[in-house]
CSV table of C-alpha atoms in Angstrom, one decimal:
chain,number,residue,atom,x,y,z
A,465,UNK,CA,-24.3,17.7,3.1
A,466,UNK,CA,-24.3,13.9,1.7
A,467,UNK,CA,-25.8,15.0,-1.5
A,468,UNK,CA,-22.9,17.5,-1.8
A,469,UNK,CA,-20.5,15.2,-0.6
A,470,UNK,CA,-21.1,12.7,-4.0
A,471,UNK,CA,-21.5,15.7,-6.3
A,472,UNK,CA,-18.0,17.0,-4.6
A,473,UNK,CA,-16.7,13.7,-5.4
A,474,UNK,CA,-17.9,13.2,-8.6
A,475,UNK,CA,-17.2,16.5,-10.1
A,476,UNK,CA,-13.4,16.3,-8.8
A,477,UNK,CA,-13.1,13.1,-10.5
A,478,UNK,CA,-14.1,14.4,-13.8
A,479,UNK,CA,-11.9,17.2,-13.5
A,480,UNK,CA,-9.0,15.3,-12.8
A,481,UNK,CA,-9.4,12.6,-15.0
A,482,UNK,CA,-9.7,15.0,-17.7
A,483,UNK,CA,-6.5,16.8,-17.1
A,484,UNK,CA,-5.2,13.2,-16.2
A,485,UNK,CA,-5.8,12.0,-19.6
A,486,UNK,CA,-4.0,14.7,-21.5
A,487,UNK,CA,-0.9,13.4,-20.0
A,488,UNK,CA,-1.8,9.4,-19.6
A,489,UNK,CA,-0.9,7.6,-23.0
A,490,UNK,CA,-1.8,4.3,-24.0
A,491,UNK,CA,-0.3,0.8,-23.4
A,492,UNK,CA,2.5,1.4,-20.8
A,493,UNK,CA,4.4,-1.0,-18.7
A,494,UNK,CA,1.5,-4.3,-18.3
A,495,UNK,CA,3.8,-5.2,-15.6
A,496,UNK,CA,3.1,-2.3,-13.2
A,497,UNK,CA,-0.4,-1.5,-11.1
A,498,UNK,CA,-0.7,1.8,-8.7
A,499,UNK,CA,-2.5,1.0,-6.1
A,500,UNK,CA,-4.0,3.2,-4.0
A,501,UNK,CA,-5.5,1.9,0.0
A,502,UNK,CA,-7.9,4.3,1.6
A,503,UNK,CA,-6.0,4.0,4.9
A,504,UNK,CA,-3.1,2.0,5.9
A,505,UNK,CA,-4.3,-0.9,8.5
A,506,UNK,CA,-3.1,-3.9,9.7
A,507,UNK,CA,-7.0,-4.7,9.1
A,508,UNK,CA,-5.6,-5.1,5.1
A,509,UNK,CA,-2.8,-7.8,6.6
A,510,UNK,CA,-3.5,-9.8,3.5
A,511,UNK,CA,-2.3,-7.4,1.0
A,512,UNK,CA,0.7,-6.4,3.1
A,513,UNK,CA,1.5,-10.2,3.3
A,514,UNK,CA,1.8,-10.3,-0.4
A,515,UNK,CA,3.4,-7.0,-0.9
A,516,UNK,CA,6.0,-8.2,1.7
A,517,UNK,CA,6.1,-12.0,0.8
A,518,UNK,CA,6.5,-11.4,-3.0
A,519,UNK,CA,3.7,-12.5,-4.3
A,520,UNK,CA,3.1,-10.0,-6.9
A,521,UNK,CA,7.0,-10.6,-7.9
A,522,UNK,CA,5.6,-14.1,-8.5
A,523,UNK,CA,2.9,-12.9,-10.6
A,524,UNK,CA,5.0,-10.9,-12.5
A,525,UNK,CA,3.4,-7.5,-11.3
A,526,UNK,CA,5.2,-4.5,-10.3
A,527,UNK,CA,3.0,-3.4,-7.5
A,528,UNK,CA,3.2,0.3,-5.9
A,529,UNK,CA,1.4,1.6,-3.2
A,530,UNK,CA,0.0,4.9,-2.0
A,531,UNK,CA,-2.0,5.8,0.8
A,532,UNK,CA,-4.8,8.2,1.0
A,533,UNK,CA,-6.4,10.4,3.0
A,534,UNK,CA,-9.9,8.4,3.7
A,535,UNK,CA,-12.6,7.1,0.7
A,536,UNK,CA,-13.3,10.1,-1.6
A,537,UNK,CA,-9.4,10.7,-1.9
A,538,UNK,CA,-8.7,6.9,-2.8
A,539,UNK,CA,-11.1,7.0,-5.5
A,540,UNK,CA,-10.6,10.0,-6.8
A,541,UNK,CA,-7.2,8.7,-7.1
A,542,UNK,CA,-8.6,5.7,-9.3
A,543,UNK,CA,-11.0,8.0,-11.5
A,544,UNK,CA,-8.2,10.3,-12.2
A,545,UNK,CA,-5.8,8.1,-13.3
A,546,UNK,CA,-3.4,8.2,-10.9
A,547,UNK,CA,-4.0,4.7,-9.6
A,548,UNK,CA,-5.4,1.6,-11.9
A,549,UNK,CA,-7.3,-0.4,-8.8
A,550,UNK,CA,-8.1,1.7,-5.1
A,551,UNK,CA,-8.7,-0.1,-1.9
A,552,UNK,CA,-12.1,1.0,-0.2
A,553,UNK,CA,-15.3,1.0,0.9
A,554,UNK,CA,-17.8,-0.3,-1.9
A,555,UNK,CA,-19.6,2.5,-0.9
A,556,UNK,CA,-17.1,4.8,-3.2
A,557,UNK,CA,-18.2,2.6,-5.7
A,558,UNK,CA,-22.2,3.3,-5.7
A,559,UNK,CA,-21.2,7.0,-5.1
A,560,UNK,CA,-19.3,7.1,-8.4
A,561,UNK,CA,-21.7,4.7,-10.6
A,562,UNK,CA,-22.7,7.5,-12.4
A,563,UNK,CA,-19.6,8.5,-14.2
A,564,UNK,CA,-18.5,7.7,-17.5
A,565,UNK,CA,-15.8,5.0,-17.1
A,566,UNK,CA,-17.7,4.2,-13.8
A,567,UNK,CA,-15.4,2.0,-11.3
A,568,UNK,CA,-16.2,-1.7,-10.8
A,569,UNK,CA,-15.4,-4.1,-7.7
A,570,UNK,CA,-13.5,-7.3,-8.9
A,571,UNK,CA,-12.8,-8.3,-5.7
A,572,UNK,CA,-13.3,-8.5,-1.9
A,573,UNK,CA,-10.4,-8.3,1.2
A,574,UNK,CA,-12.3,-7.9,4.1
A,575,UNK,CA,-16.0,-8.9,5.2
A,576,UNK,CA,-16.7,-7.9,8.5
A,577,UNK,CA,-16.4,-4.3,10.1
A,578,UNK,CA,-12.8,-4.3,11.3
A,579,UNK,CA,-13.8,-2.0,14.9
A,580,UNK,CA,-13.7,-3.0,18.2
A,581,UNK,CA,-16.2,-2.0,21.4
A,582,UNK,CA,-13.8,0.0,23.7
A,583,UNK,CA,-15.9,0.9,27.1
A,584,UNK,CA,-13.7,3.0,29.8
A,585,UNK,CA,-15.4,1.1,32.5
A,586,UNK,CA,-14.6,-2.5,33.1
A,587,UNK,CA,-18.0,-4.8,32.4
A,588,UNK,CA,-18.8,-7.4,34.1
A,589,UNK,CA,-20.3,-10.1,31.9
A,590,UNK,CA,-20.6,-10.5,28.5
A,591,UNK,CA,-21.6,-7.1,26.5
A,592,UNK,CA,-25.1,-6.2,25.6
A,593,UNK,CA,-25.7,-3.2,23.3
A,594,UNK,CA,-28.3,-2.1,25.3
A,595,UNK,CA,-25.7,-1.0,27.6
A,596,UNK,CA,-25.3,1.6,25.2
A,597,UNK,CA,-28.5,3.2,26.3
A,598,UNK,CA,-27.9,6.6,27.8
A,599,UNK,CA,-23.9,6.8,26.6
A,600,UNK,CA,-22.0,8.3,24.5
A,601,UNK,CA,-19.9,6.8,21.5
A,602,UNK,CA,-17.2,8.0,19.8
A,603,UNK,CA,-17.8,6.6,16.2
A,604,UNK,CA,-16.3,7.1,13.0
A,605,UNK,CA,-16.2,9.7,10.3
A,606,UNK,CA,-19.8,10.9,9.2
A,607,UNK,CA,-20.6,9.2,5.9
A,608,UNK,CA,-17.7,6.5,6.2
A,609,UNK,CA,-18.3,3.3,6.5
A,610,UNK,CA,-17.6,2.2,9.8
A,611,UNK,CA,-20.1,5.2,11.5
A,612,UNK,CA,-22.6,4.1,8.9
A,613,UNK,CA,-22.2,0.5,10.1
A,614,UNK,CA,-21.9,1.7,13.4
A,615,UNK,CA,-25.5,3.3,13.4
A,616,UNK,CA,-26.8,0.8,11.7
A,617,UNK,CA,-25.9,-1.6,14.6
A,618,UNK,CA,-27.5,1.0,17.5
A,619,UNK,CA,-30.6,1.2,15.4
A,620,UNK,CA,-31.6,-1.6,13.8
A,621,UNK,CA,-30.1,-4.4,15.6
A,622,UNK,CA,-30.2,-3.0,19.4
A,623,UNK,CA,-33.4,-1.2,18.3
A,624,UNK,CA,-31.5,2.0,20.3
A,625,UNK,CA,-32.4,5.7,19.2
A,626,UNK,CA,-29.7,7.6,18.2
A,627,UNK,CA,-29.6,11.1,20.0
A,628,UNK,CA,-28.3,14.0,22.5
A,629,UNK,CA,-31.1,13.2,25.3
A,630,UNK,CA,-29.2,10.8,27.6
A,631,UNK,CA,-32.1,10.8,30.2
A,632,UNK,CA,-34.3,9.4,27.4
A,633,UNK,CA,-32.0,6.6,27.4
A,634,UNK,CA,-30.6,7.6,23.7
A,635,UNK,CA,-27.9,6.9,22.5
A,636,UNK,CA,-25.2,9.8,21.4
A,637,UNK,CA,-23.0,8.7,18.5
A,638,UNK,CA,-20.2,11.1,17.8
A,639,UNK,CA,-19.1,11.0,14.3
A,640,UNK,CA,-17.0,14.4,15.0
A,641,UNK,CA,-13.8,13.1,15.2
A,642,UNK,CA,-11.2,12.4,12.9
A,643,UNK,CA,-10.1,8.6,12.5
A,644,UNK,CA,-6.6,8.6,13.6
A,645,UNK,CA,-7.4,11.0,16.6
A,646,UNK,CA,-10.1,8.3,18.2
A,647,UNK,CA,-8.4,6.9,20.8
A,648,UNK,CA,-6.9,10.2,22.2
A,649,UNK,CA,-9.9,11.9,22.0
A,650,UNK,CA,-11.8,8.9,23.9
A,651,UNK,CA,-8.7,9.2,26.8
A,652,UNK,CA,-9.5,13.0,27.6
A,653,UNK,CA,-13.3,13.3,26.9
A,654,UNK,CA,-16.2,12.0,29.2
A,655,UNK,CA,-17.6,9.4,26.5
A,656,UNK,CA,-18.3,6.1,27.3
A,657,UNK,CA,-17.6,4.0,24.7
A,658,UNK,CA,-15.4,4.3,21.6
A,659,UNK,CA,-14.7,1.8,18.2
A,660,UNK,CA,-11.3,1.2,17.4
A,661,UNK,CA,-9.0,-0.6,14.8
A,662,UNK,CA,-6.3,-2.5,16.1
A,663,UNK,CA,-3.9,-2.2,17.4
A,664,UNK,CA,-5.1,1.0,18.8
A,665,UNK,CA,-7.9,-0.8,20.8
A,666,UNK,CA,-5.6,-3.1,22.6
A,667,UNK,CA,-2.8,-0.6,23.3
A,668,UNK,CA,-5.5,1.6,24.7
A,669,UNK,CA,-6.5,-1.5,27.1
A,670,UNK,CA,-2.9,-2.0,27.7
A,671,UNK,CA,-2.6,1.6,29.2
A,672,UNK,CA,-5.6,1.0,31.3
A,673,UNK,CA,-7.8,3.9,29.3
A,674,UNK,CA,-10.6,1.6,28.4
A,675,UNK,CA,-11.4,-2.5,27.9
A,676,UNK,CA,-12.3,-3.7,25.0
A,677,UNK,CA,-15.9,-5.5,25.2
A,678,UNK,CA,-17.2,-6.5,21.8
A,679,UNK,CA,-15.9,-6.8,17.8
A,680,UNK,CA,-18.3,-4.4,15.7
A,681,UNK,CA,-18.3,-7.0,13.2
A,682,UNK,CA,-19.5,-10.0,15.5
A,683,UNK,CA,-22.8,-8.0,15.6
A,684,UNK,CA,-23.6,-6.4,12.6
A,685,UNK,CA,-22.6,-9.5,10.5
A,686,UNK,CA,-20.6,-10.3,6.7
A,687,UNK,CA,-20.8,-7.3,5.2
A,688,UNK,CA,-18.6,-5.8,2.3
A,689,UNK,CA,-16.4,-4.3,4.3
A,690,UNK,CA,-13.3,-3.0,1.7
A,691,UNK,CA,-13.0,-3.9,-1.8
A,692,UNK,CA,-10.5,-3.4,-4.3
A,693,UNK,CA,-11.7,-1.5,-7.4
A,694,UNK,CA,-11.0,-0.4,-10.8
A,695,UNK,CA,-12.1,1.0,-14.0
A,696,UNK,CA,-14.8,-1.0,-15.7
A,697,UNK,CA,-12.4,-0.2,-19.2
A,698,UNK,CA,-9.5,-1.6,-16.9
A,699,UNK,CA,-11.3,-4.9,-16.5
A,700,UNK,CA,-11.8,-4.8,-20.0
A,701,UNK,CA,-8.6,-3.9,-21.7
A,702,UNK,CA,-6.3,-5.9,-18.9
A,703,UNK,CA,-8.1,-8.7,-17.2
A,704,UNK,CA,-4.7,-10.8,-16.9
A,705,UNK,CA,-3.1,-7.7,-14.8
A,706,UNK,CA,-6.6,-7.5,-12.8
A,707,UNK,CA,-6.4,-11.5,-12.0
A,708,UNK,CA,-2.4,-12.0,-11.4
A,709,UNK,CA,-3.3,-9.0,-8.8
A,710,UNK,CA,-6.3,-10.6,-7.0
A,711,UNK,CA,-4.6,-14.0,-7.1
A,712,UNK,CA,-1.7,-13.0,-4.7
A,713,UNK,CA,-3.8,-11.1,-2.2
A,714,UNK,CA,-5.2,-14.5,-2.2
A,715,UNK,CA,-1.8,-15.9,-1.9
A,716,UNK,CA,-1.3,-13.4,1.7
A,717,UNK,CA,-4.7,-14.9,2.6
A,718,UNK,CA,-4.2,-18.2,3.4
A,719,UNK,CA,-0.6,-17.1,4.3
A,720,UNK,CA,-2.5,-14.8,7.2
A,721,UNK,CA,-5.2,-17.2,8.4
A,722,UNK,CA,-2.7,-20.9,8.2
A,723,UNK,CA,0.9,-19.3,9.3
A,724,UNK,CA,1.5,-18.9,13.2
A,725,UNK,CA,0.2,-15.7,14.1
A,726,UNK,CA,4.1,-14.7,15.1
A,727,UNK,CA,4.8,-15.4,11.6
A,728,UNK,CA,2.8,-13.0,10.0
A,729,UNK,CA,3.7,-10.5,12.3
A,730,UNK,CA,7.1,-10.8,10.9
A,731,UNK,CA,5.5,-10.8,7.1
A,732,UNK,CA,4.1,-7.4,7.9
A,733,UNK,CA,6.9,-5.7,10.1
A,734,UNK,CA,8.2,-3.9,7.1
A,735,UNK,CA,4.7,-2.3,6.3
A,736,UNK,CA,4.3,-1.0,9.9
A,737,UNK,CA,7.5,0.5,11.1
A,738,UNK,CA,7.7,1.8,14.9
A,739,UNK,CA,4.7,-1.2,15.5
A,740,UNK,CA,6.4,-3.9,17.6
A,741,UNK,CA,6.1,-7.5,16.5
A,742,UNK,CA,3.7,-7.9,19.6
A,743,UNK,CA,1.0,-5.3,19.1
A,744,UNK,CA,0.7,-7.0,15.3
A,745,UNK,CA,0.3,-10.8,16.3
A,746,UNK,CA,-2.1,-9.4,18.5
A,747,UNK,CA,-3.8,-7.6,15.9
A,748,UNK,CA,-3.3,-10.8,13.5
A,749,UNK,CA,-5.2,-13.1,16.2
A,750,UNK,CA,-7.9,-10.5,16.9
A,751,UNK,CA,-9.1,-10.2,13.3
A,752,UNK,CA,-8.8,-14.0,12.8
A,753,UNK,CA,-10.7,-14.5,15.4
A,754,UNK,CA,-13.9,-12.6,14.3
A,755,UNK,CA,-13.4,-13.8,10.4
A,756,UNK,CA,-12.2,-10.4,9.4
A,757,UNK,CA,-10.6,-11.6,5.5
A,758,UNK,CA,-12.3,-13.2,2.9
A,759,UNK,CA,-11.8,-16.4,1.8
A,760,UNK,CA,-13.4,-16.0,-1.3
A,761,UNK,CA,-13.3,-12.6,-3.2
A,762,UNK,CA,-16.1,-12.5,-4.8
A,763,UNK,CA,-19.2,-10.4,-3.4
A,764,UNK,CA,-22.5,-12.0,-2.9
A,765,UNK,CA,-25.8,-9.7,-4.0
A,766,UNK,CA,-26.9,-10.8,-0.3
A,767,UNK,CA,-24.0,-8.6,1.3
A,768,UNK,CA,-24.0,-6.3,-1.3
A,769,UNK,CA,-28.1,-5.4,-0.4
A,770,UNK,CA,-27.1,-5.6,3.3
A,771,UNK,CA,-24.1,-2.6,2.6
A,772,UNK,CA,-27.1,-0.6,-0.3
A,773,UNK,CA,-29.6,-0.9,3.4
A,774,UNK,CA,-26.8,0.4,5.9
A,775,UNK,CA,-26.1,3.3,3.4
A,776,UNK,CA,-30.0,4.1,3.3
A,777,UNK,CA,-30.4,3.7,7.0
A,778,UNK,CA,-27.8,6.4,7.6
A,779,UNK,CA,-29.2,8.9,4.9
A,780,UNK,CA,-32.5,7.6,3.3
A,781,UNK,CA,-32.2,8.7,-0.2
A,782,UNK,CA,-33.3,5.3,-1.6
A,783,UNK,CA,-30.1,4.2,-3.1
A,784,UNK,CA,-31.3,1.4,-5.7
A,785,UNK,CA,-27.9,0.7,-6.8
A,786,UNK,CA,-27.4,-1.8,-9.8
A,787,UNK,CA,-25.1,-5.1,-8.4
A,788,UNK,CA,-25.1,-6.4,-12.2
A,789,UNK,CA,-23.4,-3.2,-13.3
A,790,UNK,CA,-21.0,-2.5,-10.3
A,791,UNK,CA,-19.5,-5.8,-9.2
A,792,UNK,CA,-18.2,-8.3,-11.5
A,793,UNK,CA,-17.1,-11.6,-9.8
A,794,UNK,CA,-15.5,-12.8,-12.8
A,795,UNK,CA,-11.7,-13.4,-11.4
A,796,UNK,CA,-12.9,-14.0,-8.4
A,797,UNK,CA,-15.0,-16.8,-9.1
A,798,UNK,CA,-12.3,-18.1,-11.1
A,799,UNK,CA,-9.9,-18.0,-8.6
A,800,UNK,CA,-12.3,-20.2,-6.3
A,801,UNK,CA,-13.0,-23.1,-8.4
């Protein structure tokens, strides 16, 4: 299923991108960059904080976003040429390395997993995972990121086995269940525990269907979490566009982590209509509080190992991914000196 899964990918990006290019000229307007997010998450507050706060304007970049339909759609999106940088799990990036023009990361948003612990029961004390022994836990997607990260945490940092024998003491990890449908699913099944973004996690604690116990990414560690990519011929033929780009995302992140919570609430309001002020500066202070945006975009070849060993440990194929060939740090570095 996994190998089929990146050959599905890749196949339907070659396709597209081949139809894409009959229509696709050269130059165009310099000023203007599709973007394309995997999911839309006030996990991504950064960007939102410069869509909404103008930095781009101030850049002199025309940006316009779409959102997609999970990993393989955003990057599809970018090989096809429908979108000149997507917004997703690096991941996407080692499953595409094969293809011609393959996509490159130029620079990192997030750096922790951006899920939260939800238990139904209340726990007294702090959380162990070993209290995970015998449960069930309704994770992620199979093969995104956050399951991926998800298991790796059961099994190689609680030392927990992953299975269906609760009297064994192993632990059941749903990955059956579609990302948006998480938190109803955990209010009318029997499971134990469930991870959830915010502001899901809190508004389920608010209702009383569960407490929230632990930040995924406290416990698994800095790992590259959701990137922003683009086509290694992008980086190549516009590196000005690529750089004004990264440079105002950085502008929303020290906007997001200096600003009163409150006020970057209001800089995202008009990116998360029906959310109330509230639920975001509560989402705001939750992911500031476990270090959830990068300060500095560039990706180590540390993290980048640790994310090549969480996608091994959730399907051992030996993925011996190049970091040379798939992350260039370039702008990012620049923009750090």
């Amino acid at each position: 299923m996994f190998k089929l899964k990146k050959f599905t990918l890749i196949a339907l990006c070659c396709i597209i991108g081949l139809t894409a290019s009959i229509f696709v000229g050269c130059g165009g307007n310099d000023n203007r960059l599709r973007l394309n997010e995997v999911t839309h998450s006030i996990f991504y507050a950064p960007l939102y904080v410069a869509l909404n706060n103008g930095y781009f304007e101030d850049e002199g970049l025309n940006v316009t976003l779409e959102t997609a339909t999970g990993s393989d759609a955003a990057m599809t999106a970018l090989l096809s040429g429908s979108a000149d940088v997507c917004l997703a799990g690096p991941e996407t990036v080692i499953y595409s390395s094969s293809t011609k023009d393959h996509p490159v990361v130029f620079g990192q948003l997030t750096q922790k997993d951006g899920s939260f612990i939800v238990s139904r029961d209340e726990i007294e004390g702090e959380f162990k995972l070993d209290m995970l022994k015998g449960s069930t836990i309704i994770g992620g997607r199979a093969g995104g990121l956050p399951a991926m990260t998800l298991q790796y945490v059961i099994e190689k940092v609680a030392g927990l086995t992953i299975g269906d024998n609760k009297a064994e003491g192993e632990v059941n990890l749903r990955t059956d269940v579609a990302f948006p449908m998480i938190g109803s699913e955990f209010e009318t099944s029997k499971a134990e525990f469930c991870t959830l973004f915010e502001p899901t996690a809190t508004n389920i604690e608010k209702k009383g269907s569960g407490h929230i116990v632990s930040a995924v990414g406290d416990v698994s560690g800095y790992i590259p979490y959701t990137c922003f990519a683009t086509k290694s011929s992008f980086l190549k033929n516009k590196p000005e566009q690529a750089e004004k780009f990264l440079r105002a995302v950085k502008k929303g992140y020290e906007f997001a982590t200096t600003a009163d919570p409150m006020e970057v609430a209001k800089s995202l309001e008009k990116s998360f209509i029906g959310t109330t002020l509230e639920e975001l500066k509560v989402a705001v202070e939750q992911y500031s509080a476990i270090d959830a945006w990068c300060s500095n975009p560039a990706m180590s070849e540390e993290s980048f190992n640790t994310l090549v060993n969480i996608i091994n440990n959730y399907k051992p194929l030996g993925f011996t991914p190049e970091y040379s060939k798939l992350i260039d740090n370039t702008i990012a570095n620049k923009l750090t000196v």
